[in-house]
Amino acid sequence: MTNKNSSVKKILLVEDDRQLSDLVSDFLESEGYHVKQEFRGDNVAKKVQQFSPDLILLDIMLPGKDGFTVCKELRPTFNGPILMLTAKGTDFDQVLGLEIGADDYVIKPVEPRVLLARVNALLRRGELPQDGNEKSELSIGQLYVNRSSRQVTLHEDSIDLTSQEFDLLWLLASRAGEVQNRDFIYKAVVGREYDGLDRSVDVRISRLRKKLHDSNETPFRIKTIWGQGYLFVPDAWN
């Protein structure tokens, strides 16, 4: 099977288990992706500069630097998706990875088709559901969001968002004043059904609030509506 995209997407696979790395690399290559392998955490930044990947598959337990450190260091300059591979299944590890900038995680061992589905979902760009009048930009008070350039400014200050943070902001802002339930958000932004346990959207909301000068304790811009979902407040951006 080959990837039908006109341009081949590039994946940097960072995994110190060389046998596993070869297996994952061969599988993703067979699906039409261009994969480069790296086996040490302290070499990742240089490899990213050289290879310019569209997505990074990042193991946590690595020689040189662990995956958490690598992810945190990459985030100021790399806006593409980071999918963490981990043998650790505790909530702490999962939430920590998301809080420092990972877009998603899978727990090893993972079925190849499950991994492929996560990769495909993270690489999907600009495919959020539209409601009739398609827009490419939004201005809400002092918040400006441009979907084509994926730029965000608040009070004329540029806000750096990851790809998944931007998609979530666009979904909420384009439906300002309407509560968006978790099931819809997970399908549209994460690319899968909400299983009742996954906390990736909660963590992403928390990161958005911090970057958009909202409060996680008493949010007034992106509110949590308990038992329902999230509400983007249209008159809170002046």
C-alpha positions as MATLAB code, in Angstrom:
seq = 'MTNKNSSVKKILLVEDDRQLSDLVSDFLESEGYHVKQEFRGDNVAKKVQQFSPDLILLDIMLPGKDGFTVCKELRPTFNGPILMLTAKGTDFDQVLGLEIGADDYVIKPVEPRVLLARVNALLRRGELPQDGNEKSELSIGQLYVNRSSRQVTLHEDSIDLTSQEFDLLWLLASRAGEVQNRDFIYKAVVGREYDGLDRSVDVRISRLRKKLHDSNETPFRIKTIWGQGYLFVPDAWN';
ca = [
       0.000    0.000    0.000;
       1.313    3.453   -0.768;
       0.568    6.859    0.644;
      -1.671    8.741   -1.753;
      -0.454   12.198   -0.756;
       1.287   14.066   -3.575;
       4.253   14.797   -1.323;
       5.748   12.026    0.776;
       5.608   12.759    4.493;
       8.847   12.406    6.441;
       9.007   10.688    9.831;
      11.932   10.752   12.255;
      11.857    7.568   14.341;
      13.808    7.822   17.606;
      14.032    4.378   19.204;
      17.129    2.741   20.738;
      15.879   -0.838   20.220;
      17.332   -1.311   16.753;
      15.339   -4.426   15.932;
      12.072   -2.717   16.844;
      13.160    0.445   15.041;
      13.842   -1.512   11.866;
      10.453   -3.219   12.049;
       8.557    0.048   12.568;
      10.601    1.808    9.899;
      10.009   -0.941    7.332;
       6.272   -0.944    8.054;
       5.897    2.829    7.736;
       8.016    2.848    4.580;
       5.708    0.189    3.117;
       2.810    2.582    3.797;
       4.454    5.315    1.738;
       6.291    7.327    4.396;
       9.951    8.352    4.254;
      11.541    7.306    7.550;
      14.879    8.220    9.118;
      16.053    6.403   12.240;
      17.897    7.805   15.252;
      18.972    5.786   18.278;
      20.184    8.441   20.750;
      18.294   11.268   22.376;
      21.195   13.707   22.287;
      21.386   13.462   18.477;
      17.747   14.293   17.794;
      17.972   18.091   17.555;
      20.694   17.892   14.899;
      18.778   15.205   12.973;
      15.631   17.366   13.009;
      17.586   20.264   11.497;
      19.042   18.036    8.794;
      15.931   16.010    7.948;
      13.057   18.469    8.639;
      10.558   15.719    9.515;
       6.806   16.190    9.338;
       6.362   14.005   12.443;
       8.608   12.607   15.167;
       8.084    9.175   16.738;
       9.908    9.512   20.051;
      10.691    6.780   22.562;
      11.026    7.811   26.218;
      13.867    5.579   27.409;
      16.838    6.653   25.302;
      20.605    6.911   25.785;
      22.062   10.415   25.878;
      18.794   12.228   26.671;
      15.432   10.757   27.573;
      12.381   11.397   25.418;
      10.801   13.837   27.880;
      13.890   16.064   27.766;
      14.108   15.827   23.976;
      10.439   16.731   23.553;
      10.701   19.716   25.877;
      13.792   21.016   24.079;
      12.290   20.558   20.607;
       8.991   22.315   21.257;
      10.171   25.954   20.941;
      11.283   25.339   17.342;
       9.451   22.222   16.092;
       5.715   22.702   15.535;
       4.984   19.357   13.904;
       3.388   16.413   15.725;
       5.384   14.445   18.292;
       4.077   10.943   19.005;
       5.693    9.375   22.060;
       6.420    5.648   22.240;
       6.575    4.297   25.756;
       6.539    1.034   27.638;
       5.274    2.951   30.657;
       1.512    2.976   31.062;
       0.930    5.130   34.140;
      -1.238    8.247   33.980;
       1.701   10.287   35.287;
       3.936    9.410   32.353;
       1.173   10.004   29.818;
       0.147   13.376   31.229;
       3.750   14.495   31.678;
       4.496   13.769   28.035;
       1.455   15.736   26.881;
       2.193   18.647   29.198;
       5.692   19.141   27.826;
       4.453   19.220   24.240;
       3.780   15.718   22.907;
       0.680   15.461   20.732;
      -0.152   11.840   21.481;
       1.347    8.655   22.883;
       1.163    4.927   22.312;
       2.134    2.256   24.817;
       4.429   -0.492   23.555;
       3.902   -3.093   22.327;
       1.549   -1.512   19.804;
      -0.115   -3.142   16.817;
       1.290   -1.723   13.543;
      -2.168   -0.730   12.281;
      -2.886    1.139   15.517;
       0.400    3.007   15.203;
      -0.352    3.803   11.563;
      -3.783    5.150   12.497;
      -2.231    7.452   15.109;
       0.397    8.670   12.640;
      -2.202    9.311    9.943;
      -4.412   11.208   12.379;
      -1.565   13.424   13.572;
      -0.440   14.216   10.028;
      -3.922   15.160    8.898;
      -3.908   18.909    8.345;
      -6.768   21.320    7.989;
      -9.497   18.695    7.774;
     -11.732   19.820   10.616;
     -15.450   19.682    9.808;
     -16.778   22.865    8.234;
     -20.244   24.309    8.790;
     -21.358   25.841    5.505;
     -19.420   29.069    5.085;
     -15.786   28.018    5.027;
     -13.452   30.545    6.606;
      -9.710   30.936    6.515;
      -9.386   33.461    9.335;
     -11.160   34.542   12.512;
     -11.031   37.788   14.481;
     -12.625   37.608   17.923;
     -11.872   40.659   20.019;
      -8.089   40.908   20.176;
      -7.622   37.296   19.051;
      -6.735   36.666   15.408;
      -6.475   33.157   13.953;
      -5.425   32.446   10.356;
      -6.085   28.894    9.252;
      -4.107   29.101    6.003;
      -0.880   30.327    7.604;
      -1.679   28.698   10.967;
      -0.815   31.952   12.722;
      -2.334   33.163   15.974;
      -1.999   36.584   17.587;
      -3.487   37.932   20.813;
      -3.230   41.680   21.474;
      -0.937   41.696   18.395;
       1.504   39.316   20.123;
       2.296   36.142   18.191;
       1.254   32.922   19.950;
       3.257   29.801   19.087;
       1.075   26.700   18.987;
       1.744   23.110   18.040;
      -0.251   21.719   15.144;
      -2.674   19.925   17.447;
      -3.106   22.970   19.682;
      -3.918   25.062   16.619;
      -6.484   22.554   15.362;
      -8.169   22.518   18.755;
      -8.212   26.316   18.961;
      -9.657   26.598   15.456;
     -12.384   24.096   16.236;
     -13.408   25.937   19.418;
     -13.035   29.492   18.066;
     -14.951   28.755   14.862;
     -17.826   27.576   17.078;
     -17.560   30.320   19.686;
     -20.464   30.395   22.112;
     -21.356   26.732   21.522;
     -20.423   23.900   23.864;
     -18.329   21.286   22.059;
     -18.628   17.813   23.529;
     -15.670   15.525   24.054;
     -16.751   12.937   21.493;
     -16.828   15.546   18.730;
     -13.504   17.082   19.790;
     -11.728   13.718   19.882;
     -13.010   12.704   16.451;
     -12.174   16.071   14.881;
      -8.818   16.850   16.502;
      -7.356   13.623   17.882;
      -8.753   11.439   15.101;
     -10.340    8.706   17.208;
     -13.270    7.966   19.490;
     -13.155    9.202   23.074;
     -12.690    6.162   25.318;
     -13.613    7.853   28.596;
     -10.024    7.662   29.896;
      -7.854    9.515   27.390;
      -6.703   12.849   28.844;
      -4.915   14.253   25.793;
      -7.574   16.875   25.019;
      -7.739   17.977   28.672;
      -3.983   18.523   28.701;
      -4.116   20.314   25.344;
      -6.837   22.626   26.676;
      -4.628   23.360   29.683;
      -1.707   24.256   27.410;
      -3.928   26.472   25.255;
      -5.170   28.342   28.299;
      -1.626   29.038   29.467;
      -0.557   30.331   26.071;
      -3.709   32.434   25.653;
      -3.455   34.015   29.121;
      -6.439   32.162   30.523;
      -6.626   30.533   33.949;
      -6.779   26.786   34.473;
      -8.166   27.291   37.994;
     -10.921   29.758   37.021;
     -10.995   29.813   33.206;
     -12.919   32.655   31.582;
     -11.903   32.279   27.927;
     -12.110   28.534   27.384;
     -14.504   27.190   29.977;
     -15.049   23.615   31.077;
     -18.728   22.733   31.072;
     -18.827   19.757   33.421;
     -20.402   16.665   31.958;
     -20.565   18.240   28.501;
     -17.312   19.597   27.091;
     -15.685   22.966   26.444;
     -17.006   26.438   25.635;
     -15.050   29.154   23.807;
     -16.374   32.437   25.264;
     -16.647   34.982   22.403;
     -16.671   38.149   24.520;
     -13.602   37.296   26.631;
     -10.897   38.346   24.160;
     -10.770   42.133   24.491;
];
